[in-house]
Amino acid sequence: MIRIIGLCKTFDQGPRQPPLGEESPGKQVLADVCLAIDGPAVLMGPSGQGKTTLLRILMGLETPDAGRIEGLEGRRIAAMFQEDRLCPQLTAADNICLTGRGVTRAQAREELRALGFADADLKTPAGRLSGGQKRRAALLRALLCRGADLLLLDEPFTGMDDALVDRAAAAVVRLAAGRDTLLVTHDHAAARLLGWPVLTLDQN
Amino acid sequence: MISTTALPPAKMPRPEPNKRRRLLQTAGAVAFWVVVWQVAAATLGYGGLFLTSPLGTLEALARLLPTADFWHRIAFSALRILAGFLLAVVFGALLGAASARWKLVRILFNPVMQLIRAMPVASFVILALLWASSANLSVIVSFTHVLPVVYAGVAAGIADTDRQLIEMAKVYRLPLSRRLRYIWLPGIFPSFCESCAAAMGMCWKSGVSAEVIGLPDHSVGDALYRAKITLTTPDVFAWTLVIVLLSASLSAIATRLLRLARNCLCGEVRA
């Protein structure tokens, strides 16, 4: 179980100087956030509430101003970012194998086919895939990462039509089974498909 | 039904008509300037003394080509200039990478590289003649002229490498070998290749200039100088043409080899 206790994060507002005698206000994106991740969960909430920042802190890419996270030490993380972050010169399957720690190209291709990749798409470098295909490849990269015991998925269903969301959600449930997972989404229908507990981040 | 957008295949051949048109345009431009050269040589060349015609240049080249001395000089200069180039590529790449990694290295070496870039070839040659024999002059001069170009190319390539991919590699804890192969090298290669192609042209210019000043025996620079003092202008033009062709063809070969290396190194993951 991962416990997030009293997490705070404020981002600098940029070069604009505050009036004399006043402190730079900054933009507080997380204020005293407390969560527990035990098994899979969906994290929902209005835009700008710090969901992505929370994931980035869990990934070790941001440092919180205050608070602490327990149970993260030694965990192997696989993540799907807001951006696809695929190596553009590699095929989708090679991108999956790159981080997969032993996943075979055949397994990667099989899962990609299940998410609508045609044979020609499997030979195409990721840089030339469509936005939706890149998204699906990035999702499978996280899900197929062997040895990862914490999955952090940021808006994995963006750009997918309803039929594809069905298939992707089924793949998420199947491949994330038995691992702690935090999936951020705005899509209520997709969250229902997953059938996971829903955590809401609303700091208003 | 799920839409899988039909995309162009990875290795789609370029449309032939455009390529042919570009080739024709280039050939037309070259032909135009050869005609201008011919007319200028006929009207202002004083029988080839000041300006040799294209035909005169080719005749001089045809006279030089079968001689052993010609090939000896080409080998002598090419070996030294390319040795300087290769050394500079290795050191420039290492220094460029180190300067991108450690600020202290960047602070220390940036002024040195700027100084080398700004120094005229002649100053370098005179200094190099104090430190080394004239036979090895072109090694030193081509090395010093290529070094800052490759250094800047590698440093720029590292700066251009996709930060989001670097973050991804950090989260997935990719081993260093995979980060280098699939993230850093593809990021660095475009700017590195560009700098190598530019440096190849520069090393021939600077190397032959050094030879013209230092006059090492059996070098192309020495042949150019001899042709100048004996007023055999067609030979000057012929040697110049040889240098241009060597520089351009080696630059093209270097670019191809680097592309091949990139495709072999960064193209496919061993699953």
Coordinates of C-alpha atoms in Angstrom, one line a residue:
Chain A
M1 CA 0.0 0.0 0.0
I2 CA 1.1 3.5 -0.8
R3 CA 0.1 6.3 1.6
I4 CA 0.2 9.9 0.6
I5 CA 0.1 12.1 3.6
G6 CA -0.4 15.9 3.6
L7 CA 1.2 16.5 0.2
C8 CA 1.6 20.2 -0.8
K9 CA 3.1 21.6 -4.0
T10 CA 3.3 25.2 -5.2
F11 CA 4.6 26.2 -8.6
D12 CA 6.4 29.4 -9.2
Q13 CA 4.3 31.8 -11.2
G14 CA 7.2 32.8 -13.5
P15 CA 9.3 35.9 -13.7
R16 CA 6.5 38.4 -12.7
Q17 CA 7.7 40.3 -9.6
P18 CA 5.3 40.6 -6.7
P19 CA 4.6 44.1 -5.2
L20 CA 7.3 45.3 -2.8
G21 CA 7.0 43.7 0.6
E22 CA 4.8 40.9 -0.6
E23 CA 5.9 37.3 -1.1
S24 CA 5.6 35.7 -4.6
P25 CA 2.2 34.0 -4.4
G26 CA 3.0 31.0 -6.7
K27 CA 0.3 28.6 -7.8
Q28 CA -0.7 26.0 -5.3
V29 CA -1.6 22.9 -7.1
L30 CA -1.7 20.4 -4.2
A31 CA -2.8 21.4 -0.7
D32 CA -2.6 18.8 2.1
V33 CA -3.5 15.9 -0.2
C34 CA -4.0 12.6 1.6
L35 CA -4.6 9.3 -0.4
A36 CA -4.0 5.6 0.0
I37 CA -3.3 3.4 -3.0
D38 CA -4.0 -0.2 -2.4
G39 CA -4.7 -2.1 -5.5
P40 CA -6.2 -0.4 -8.5
A41 CA -8.0 3.0 -8.3
V42 CA -9.3 5.7 -10.6
L43 CA -8.4 9.3 -9.7
M44 CA -10.9 11.9 -10.9
G45 CA -11.3 15.5 -10.4
P46 CA -11.8 18.8 -12.2
S47 CA -9.0 20.2 -14.4
G48 CA -6.2 22.0 -12.7
Q49 CA -6.6 20.2 -9.4
G50 CA -3.0 18.7 -9.5
K51 CA -3.8 15.1 -10.6
T52 CA -0.9 15.1 -13.1
T53 CA 1.4 16.8 -10.5
L54 CA 0.5 14.1 -8.0
L55 CA 1.5 11.4 -10.5
R56 CA 4.7 13.2 -11.3
I57 CA 5.6 13.3 -7.6
L58 CA 4.9 9.6 -7.4
M59 CA 7.1 9.0 -10.4
G60 CA 9.9 11.0 -8.7
L61 CA 9.9 13.8 -11.3
E62 CA 8.7 16.5 -8.9
T63 CA 9.5 17.1 -5.3
P64 CA 6.7 18.0 -2.9
D65 CA 7.0 21.2 -0.8
A66 CA 5.5 19.4 2.2
G67 CA 4.1 16.0 3.1
R68 CA 5.4 12.6 2.6
I69 CA 4.7 9.3 0.7
E70 CA 5.0 6.0 2.4
G71 CA 5.5 2.7 0.7
L72 CA 7.1 4.0 -2.4
E73 CA 10.7 2.8 -1.7
G74 CA 11.9 0.0 -3.9
R75 CA 8.8 0.1 -6.0
R76 CA 9.2 -0.4 -9.8
I77 CA 7.0 2.1 -11.7
A78 CA 5.6 1.9 -15.1
A79 CA 3.9 5.0 -16.3
M80 CA 1.8 6.4 -19.1
F81 CA 2.3 10.2 -19.3
Q82 CA 0.0 12.9 -20.6
E83 CA 2.2 12.9 -23.7
D84 CA 3.0 9.7 -25.5
R85 CA 6.8 9.8 -25.0
L86 CA 7.6 7.1 -27.5
C87 CA 10.9 6.8 -29.2
P88 CA 9.9 8.0 -32.7
Q89 CA 12.4 5.9 -34.7
L90 CA 11.2 2.6 -33.1
T91 CA 8.1 0.7 -33.9
A92 CA 5.3 0.5 -31.3
A93 CA 6.4 -3.1 -30.5
D94 CA 10.0 -2.0 -30.1
N95 CA 9.0 0.8 -27.8
I96 CA 7.2 -1.8 -25.6
C97 CA 10.2 -4.1 -25.6
L98 CA 12.5 -1.2 -24.8
T99 CA 11.0 -0.8 -21.3
G100 CA 9.3 -4.2 -21.0
R101 CA 12.1 -6.1 -19.1
G102 CA 11.7 -9.3 -21.0
V103 CA 8.4 -8.9 -22.8
T104 CA 8.8 -10.4 -26.3
R105 CA 8.1 -8.7 -29.6
A106 CA 5.5 -11.3 -30.4
Q107 CA 3.6 -10.6 -27.1
A108 CA 3.8 -6.9 -27.8
R109 CA 2.5 -7.3 -31.3
E110 CA -0.3 -9.5 -30.1
E111 CA -1.5 -6.9 -27.6
L112 CA -1.1 -4.1 -30.2
R113 CA -3.3 -6.1 -32.7
A114 CA -5.9 -6.5 -30.0
L115 CA -6.0 -2.7 -29.7
G116 CA -6.6 -2.3 -33.4
F117 CA -3.1 -2.2 -34.9
A118 CA -2.9 -3.6 -38.5
D119 CA 0.2 -5.4 -39.8
A120 CA 1.3 -2.2 -41.6
D121 CA 1.0 -0.2 -38.4
L122 CA 3.3 -2.7 -36.7
K123 CA 6.1 -2.0 -39.1
T124 CA 5.6 1.8 -38.9
P125 CA 8.0 3.9 -36.7
A126 CA 6.1 5.4 -33.8
G127 CA 6.8 8.9 -35.1
R128 CA 4.6 8.2 -38.1
L129 CA 1.7 6.6 -36.2
S130 CA -1.6 8.5 -35.7
G131 CA -2.2 10.3 -32.3
G132 CA -4.6 7.5 -31.2
Q133 CA -2.2 4.8 -32.1
K134 CA 0.6 6.4 -30.2
R135 CA -1.7 6.7 -27.2
R136 CA -2.5 3.0 -27.4
A137 CA 1.2 2.0 -27.8
A138 CA 2.1 4.2 -24.8
L139 CA -0.7 2.5 -22.7
L140 CA 0.5 -1.0 -23.6
R141 CA 4.1 0.0 -22.9
A142 CA 3.1 0.7 -19.3
L143 CA 0.8 -2.3 -18.9
L144 CA 3.3 -4.8 -20.4
C145 CA 6.3 -3.6 -18.3
R146 CA 7.2 -6.7 -16.5
G147 CA 8.4 -6.3 -12.9
A148 CA 6.6 -3.0 -12.5
D149 CA 4.4 -3.2 -9.3
L150 CA 3.0 0.3 -9.5
L151 CA 1.2 1.6 -12.6
L152 CA 0.6 5.3 -13.0
L153 CA -1.7 6.0 -16.0
D154 CA -2.5 9.6 -16.9
E155 CA -5.5 10.0 -19.2
P156 CA -5.0 6.7 -21.0
F157 CA -8.3 6.9 -23.0
T158 CA -7.8 10.3 -24.6
G159 CA -8.4 10.3 -28.3
M160 CA -10.1 6.9 -28.4
D161 CA -13.7 6.2 -29.7
D162 CA -16.2 4.3 -27.6
A163 CA -15.4 0.9 -29.1
L164 CA -11.7 1.4 -28.5
V165 CA -12.2 2.6 -25.0
D166 CA -14.1 -0.7 -24.3
R167 CA -11.1 -2.7 -25.5
A168 CA -8.5 -0.5 -23.9
A169 CA -10.3 -0.7 -20.5
A170 CA -10.5 -4.4 -20.8
A171 CA -6.8 -4.6 -21.5
V172 CA -6.1 -2.3 -18.5
V173 CA -8.2 -4.5 -16.1
R174 CA -6.5 -7.7 -17.4
L175 CA -2.9 -6.5 -17.5
A176 CA -2.9 -4.4 -14.4
A177 CA -4.4 -7.2 -12.2
G178 CA -2.5 -7.7 -9.0
R179 CA -0.6 -4.4 -9.2
D180 CA -1.2 -1.1 -7.5
T181 CA -2.5 1.2 -10.1
L182 CA -3.5 4.8 -10.1
L183 CA -5.4 5.8 -13.3
V184 CA -6.3 9.5 -13.9
T185 CA -9.2 10.1 -16.2
H186 CA -12.0 12.6 -16.9
D187 CA -14.0 9.9 -18.6
H188 CA -16.8 8.8 -16.3
A189 CA -17.9 6.1 -18.7
A190 CA -14.4 4.6 -18.9
A191 CA -14.1 4.8 -15.1
R192 CA -17.3 2.8 -14.8
L193 CA -16.0 0.2 -17.3
L194 CA -13.0 -0.4 -15.2
G195 CA -15.1 -1.0 -12.1
W196 CA -12.3 0.2 -9.8
P197 CA -12.8 2.4 -6.7
V198 CA -12.9 6.1 -7.6
L199 CA -10.9 8.7 -5.7
T200 CA -11.8 12.3 -6.2
L201 CA -9.3 15.1 -6.0
D202 CA -11.2 18.4 -5.5
Q203 CA -9.4 21.0 -3.5
N204 CA -12.1 23.6 -3.8
Chain B
M1 CA -15.3 -0.6 -36.3
I2 CA -12.0 0.6 -35.2
S3 CA -10.3 3.0 -37.6
T4 CA -6.7 2.2 -38.3
T5 CA -5.6 5.2 -40.3
A6 CA -3.7 4.2 -43.5
L7 CA -0.3 5.8 -43.2
P8 CA 2.6 5.9 -45.6
P9 CA 5.0 3.1 -45.1
A10 CA 8.2 3.8 -43.3
K11 CA 10.5 3.6 -46.3
M12 CA 8.3 5.3 -48.9
P13 CA 10.4 6.2 -51.9
R14 CA 10.6 9.9 -52.6
P15 CA 8.6 11.0 -55.6
E16 CA 10.9 10.6 -58.6
P17 CA 9.8 13.6 -60.6
N18 CA 10.8 16.1 -57.8
K19 CA 14.2 14.4 -57.5
R20 CA 14.7 14.5 -61.2
R21 CA 13.7 18.1 -61.4
R22 CA 16.1 19.1 -58.6
L23 CA 18.9 17.2 -60.3
L24 CA 18.1 19.0 -63.6
Q25 CA 18.0 22.4 -61.9
T26 CA 21.4 21.7 -60.2
A27 CA 22.9 20.5 -63.5
G28 CA 21.4 23.6 -65.3
A29 CA 22.9 25.9 -62.7
V30 CA 26.3 24.2 -63.0
A31 CA 26.2 24.3 -66.8
F32 CA 25.4 28.1 -66.6
W33 CA 28.4 28.8 -64.5
V34 CA 30.7 26.7 -66.6
V35 CA 29.6 28.7 -69.6
V36 CA 30.2 32.0 -67.7
W37 CA 33.6 30.6 -66.7
Q38 CA 34.4 29.7 -70.3
V39 CA 33.4 33.1 -71.6
A40 CA 35.4 34.9 -68.8
A41 CA 38.5 32.8 -69.5
A42 CA 38.2 33.5 -73.3
T43 CA 37.8 37.2 -72.8
L44 CA 39.9 38.0 -69.7
G45 CA 42.1 35.0 -69.2
Y46 CA 45.1 36.1 -71.2
G47 CA 45.5 32.6 -72.8
G48 CA 44.9 30.8 -69.5
L49 CA 47.6 32.7 -67.6
F50 CA 45.1 34.5 -65.2
L51 CA 42.0 32.4 -65.7
T52 CA 42.2 28.9 -67.2
S53 CA 39.1 27.7 -69.1
P54 CA 37.1 24.6 -68.0
L55 CA 38.6 22.7 -70.9
G56 CA 42.1 23.8 -70.0
T57 CA 41.5 22.6 -66.4
L58 CA 40.3 19.2 -67.6
E59 CA 43.3 18.9 -69.9
A60 CA 45.7 19.7 -67.0
L61 CA 43.8 17.2 -64.8
A62 CA 44.1 14.6 -67.5
R63 CA 47.8 15.2 -67.7
L64 CA 48.2 14.9 -63.9
L65 CA 46.0 11.9 -63.4
P66 CA 48.3 9.2 -64.8
T67 CA 51.4 10.3 -62.9
A68 CA 52.5 8.5 -59.8
D69 CA 53.4 11.9 -58.2
F70 CA 49.7 13.0 -58.4
W71 CA 48.5 9.9 -56.5
H72 CA 51.4 10.1 -54.0
R73 CA 50.4 13.7 -53.2
I74 CA 46.7 12.9 -52.8
A75 CA 47.5 10.0 -50.5
F76 CA 50.0 12.1 -48.4
S77 CA 47.6 14.9 -47.9
A78 CA 44.4 12.8 -47.6
L79 CA 45.9 10.6 -44.9
R80 CA 47.0 13.5 -42.8
I81 CA 43.9 15.6 -43.2
L82 CA 41.7 12.6 -42.5
A83 CA 43.8 11.7 -39.4
G84 CA 43.3 15.2 -38.1
F85 CA 39.6 15.0 -38.9
L86 CA 39.1 11.6 -37.1
L87 CA 41.0 12.7 -34.1
A88 CA 39.0 15.9 -33.9
V89 CA 35.7 13.9 -34.2
V90 CA 36.7 11.6 -31.3
F91 CA 37.9 14.4 -29.0
G92 CA 35.2 16.8 -30.1
A93 CA 32.5 14.3 -29.3
L94 CA 34.0 13.4 -25.9
L95 CA 34.5 17.1 -25.0
G96 CA 31.0 18.1 -26.3
A97 CA 29.4 15.3 -24.2
A98 CA 31.5 16.3 -21.2
S99 CA 30.6 20.0 -21.5
A100 CA 26.9 19.1 -21.7
R101 CA 27.2 17.0 -18.6
W102 CA 29.5 19.1 -16.4
K103 CA 29.1 22.9 -16.3
L104 CA 32.8 23.3 -15.3
V105 CA 34.0 21.6 -18.5
R106 CA 31.6 23.9 -20.5
I107 CA 32.9 27.0 -18.7
L108 CA 36.5 26.0 -19.2
F109 CA 36.3 24.9 -22.9
N110 CA 33.8 27.3 -24.4
P111 CA 36.3 30.2 -24.6
V112 CA 39.0 27.9 -26.0
M113 CA 36.7 26.7 -28.8
Q114 CA 35.6 30.3 -29.6
L115 CA 39.3 31.3 -29.7
I116 CA 40.1 28.4 -32.1
R117 CA 37.2 29.3 -34.3
A118 CA 38.3 32.9 -34.5
M119 CA 42.0 32.3 -35.2
P120 CA 43.1 32.6 -38.8
V121 CA 44.6 29.5 -40.4
A122 CA 47.9 31.3 -41.1
S123 CA 48.4 32.0 -37.3
F124 CA 47.8 28.4 -36.5
V125 CA 50.2 27.2 -39.2
I126 CA 53.0 29.5 -38.0
L127 CA 52.5 28.3 -34.5
A128 CA 52.2 24.7 -35.5
L129 CA 55.4 24.9 -37.5
L130 CA 57.2 25.9 -34.2
W131 CA 55.8 22.8 -32.5
A132 CA 55.8 20.1 -35.2
S133 CA 57.4 19.2 -38.5
S134 CA 55.8 20.5 -41.6
A135 CA 55.0 16.9 -42.7
N136 CA 52.4 16.7 -39.9
L137 CA 51.2 20.3 -40.2
S138 CA 47.9 19.4 -41.9
V139 CA 47.1 16.9 -39.1
I140 CA 47.3 19.6 -36.5
V141 CA 45.6 22.3 -38.5
S142 CA 42.7 20.1 -39.7
F143 CA 42.3 18.8 -36.1
T144 CA 42.1 22.3 -34.6
H145 CA 39.6 23.4 -37.2
V146 CA 37.3 20.4 -36.9
L147 CA 37.4 20.2 -33.1
P148 CA 35.2 23.2 -32.3
V149 CA 32.7 22.3 -35.0
V150 CA 32.2 18.8 -33.7
Y151 CA 32.2 20.0 -30.1
A152 CA 29.4 22.5 -30.8
G153 CA 27.5 19.9 -32.8
V154 CA 27.5 17.3 -30.1
A155 CA 26.7 19.9 -27.3
A156 CA 23.8 21.2 -29.4
G157 CA 22.6 17.6 -30.1
I158 CA 22.6 16.8 -26.4
A159 CA 20.7 20.0 -25.7
D160 CA 18.2 19.1 -28.4
T161 CA 17.6 15.6 -27.0
D162 CA 13.9 15.1 -26.1
R163 CA 13.6 15.9 -22.3
Q164 CA 10.3 14.0 -22.1
L165 CA 12.0 10.8 -23.3
I166 CA 14.8 11.3 -20.8
E167 CA 12.1 11.6 -18.0
M168 CA 10.4 8.4 -19.4
A169 CA 13.8 6.6 -19.2
K170 CA 14.2 7.7 -15.6
V171 CA 10.8 6.5 -14.6
Y172 CA 11.2 3.1 -16.3
R173 CA 14.8 2.9 -15.0
L174 CA 16.2 2.1 -18.4
P175 CA 19.8 0.9 -18.3
L176 CA 22.5 3.4 -19.5
S177 CA 23.2 1.4 -22.6
R178 CA 19.6 1.6 -23.7
R179 CA 19.3 5.3 -22.9
L180 CA 22.4 5.9 -25.0
R181 CA 21.3 3.8 -27.9
Y182 CA 17.7 4.7 -28.2
I183 CA 17.4 8.2 -26.6
W184 CA 20.7 10.1 -26.6
L185 CA 22.2 8.9 -29.9
P186 CA 19.1 9.5 -32.0
G187 CA 18.9 13.0 -30.3
I188 CA 22.6 13.8 -31.0
F189 CA 22.9 12.2 -34.4
P190 CA 21.2 14.9 -36.6
S191 CA 23.4 17.7 -35.3
F192 CA 26.5 15.5 -35.1
C193 CA 26.1 14.4 -38.7
E194 CA 25.6 18.0 -39.9
S195 CA 28.7 19.2 -38.0
C196 CA 30.8 16.3 -39.4
A197 CA 29.7 17.0 -43.0
A198 CA 30.5 20.7 -42.6
A199 CA 33.8 19.9 -40.8
M200 CA 34.9 17.6 -43.6
G201 CA 34.8 20.5 -46.0
M202 CA 36.6 22.7 -43.5
C203 CA 39.4 20.3 -42.8
W204 CA 40.3 20.1 -46.5
K205 CA 40.3 23.9 -46.8
S206 CA 42.4 24.4 -43.7
G207 CA 44.6 21.4 -44.3
V208 CA 45.6 22.4 -47.8
S209 CA 46.0 26.0 -46.8
A210 CA 48.4 24.9 -44.1
E211 CA 50.4 22.8 -46.6
V212 CA 50.6 25.9 -48.9
I213 CA 52.2 27.8 -46.1
G214 CA 54.3 25.0 -44.6
L215 CA 55.2 23.4 -47.9
P216 CA 55.7 19.8 -46.8
D217 CA 57.2 17.6 -49.6
H218 CA 54.8 15.4 -51.6
S219 CA 51.7 17.3 -50.4
V220 CA 48.8 18.7 -52.5
G221 CA 49.5 22.2 -50.9
D222 CA 53.1 22.0 -52.1
A223 CA 51.9 21.1 -55.7
L224 CA 49.5 24.1 -55.6
Y225 CA 52.3 26.4 -54.5
R226 CA 54.7 25.1 -57.2
A227 CA 52.0 25.6 -59.8
K228 CA 51.6 29.1 -58.7
I229 CA 55.3 30.1 -58.7
T230 CA 55.8 28.6 -62.1
L231 CA 52.7 30.3 -63.4
T232 CA 51.1 27.0 -64.5
T233 CA 47.6 28.3 -63.8
P234 CA 45.9 25.2 -65.4
D235 CA 47.5 23.0 -62.7
V236 CA 46.3 25.4 -59.9
F237 CA 42.8 25.0 -61.3
A238 CA 43.2 21.2 -61.7
W239 CA 44.5 20.8 -58.1
T240 CA 41.7 23.0 -56.8
L241 CA 39.1 20.9 -58.7
V242 CA 40.6 17.7 -57.2
I243 CA 40.4 19.2 -53.6
V244 CA 36.8 20.3 -54.1
L245 CA 35.8 16.8 -55.5
L246 CA 37.7 15.0 -52.7
S247 CA 36.1 17.2 -50.0
A248 CA 32.6 16.8 -51.4
S249 CA 32.8 13.0 -52.0
L250 CA 34.3 12.3 -48.6
S251 CA 31.7 14.5 -47.0
A252 CA 29.0 12.5 -48.8
I253 CA 30.6 9.2 -47.7
A254 CA 30.9 10.4 -44.1
T255 CA 27.2 11.4 -44.1
R256 CA 26.2 8.0 -45.5
L257 CA 28.3 6.1 -43.1
L258 CA 27.0 8.0 -40.1
R259 CA 23.4 7.4 -41.3
L260 CA 24.2 3.7 -41.6
A261 CA 25.7 3.7 -38.1
R262 CA 22.6 5.4 -36.7
N263 CA 20.2 2.9 -38.3
C264 CA 22.3 0.0 -37.1
L265 CA 22.7 1.3 -33.6
C266 CA 19.3 2.9 -32.8
G267 CA 16.9 1.1 -35.1
E268 CA 15.7 -2.0 -33.4
V269 CA 15.4 -3.2 -29.8
R270 CA 16.7 -6.6 -29.0
A271 CA 13.7 -8.2 -27.2

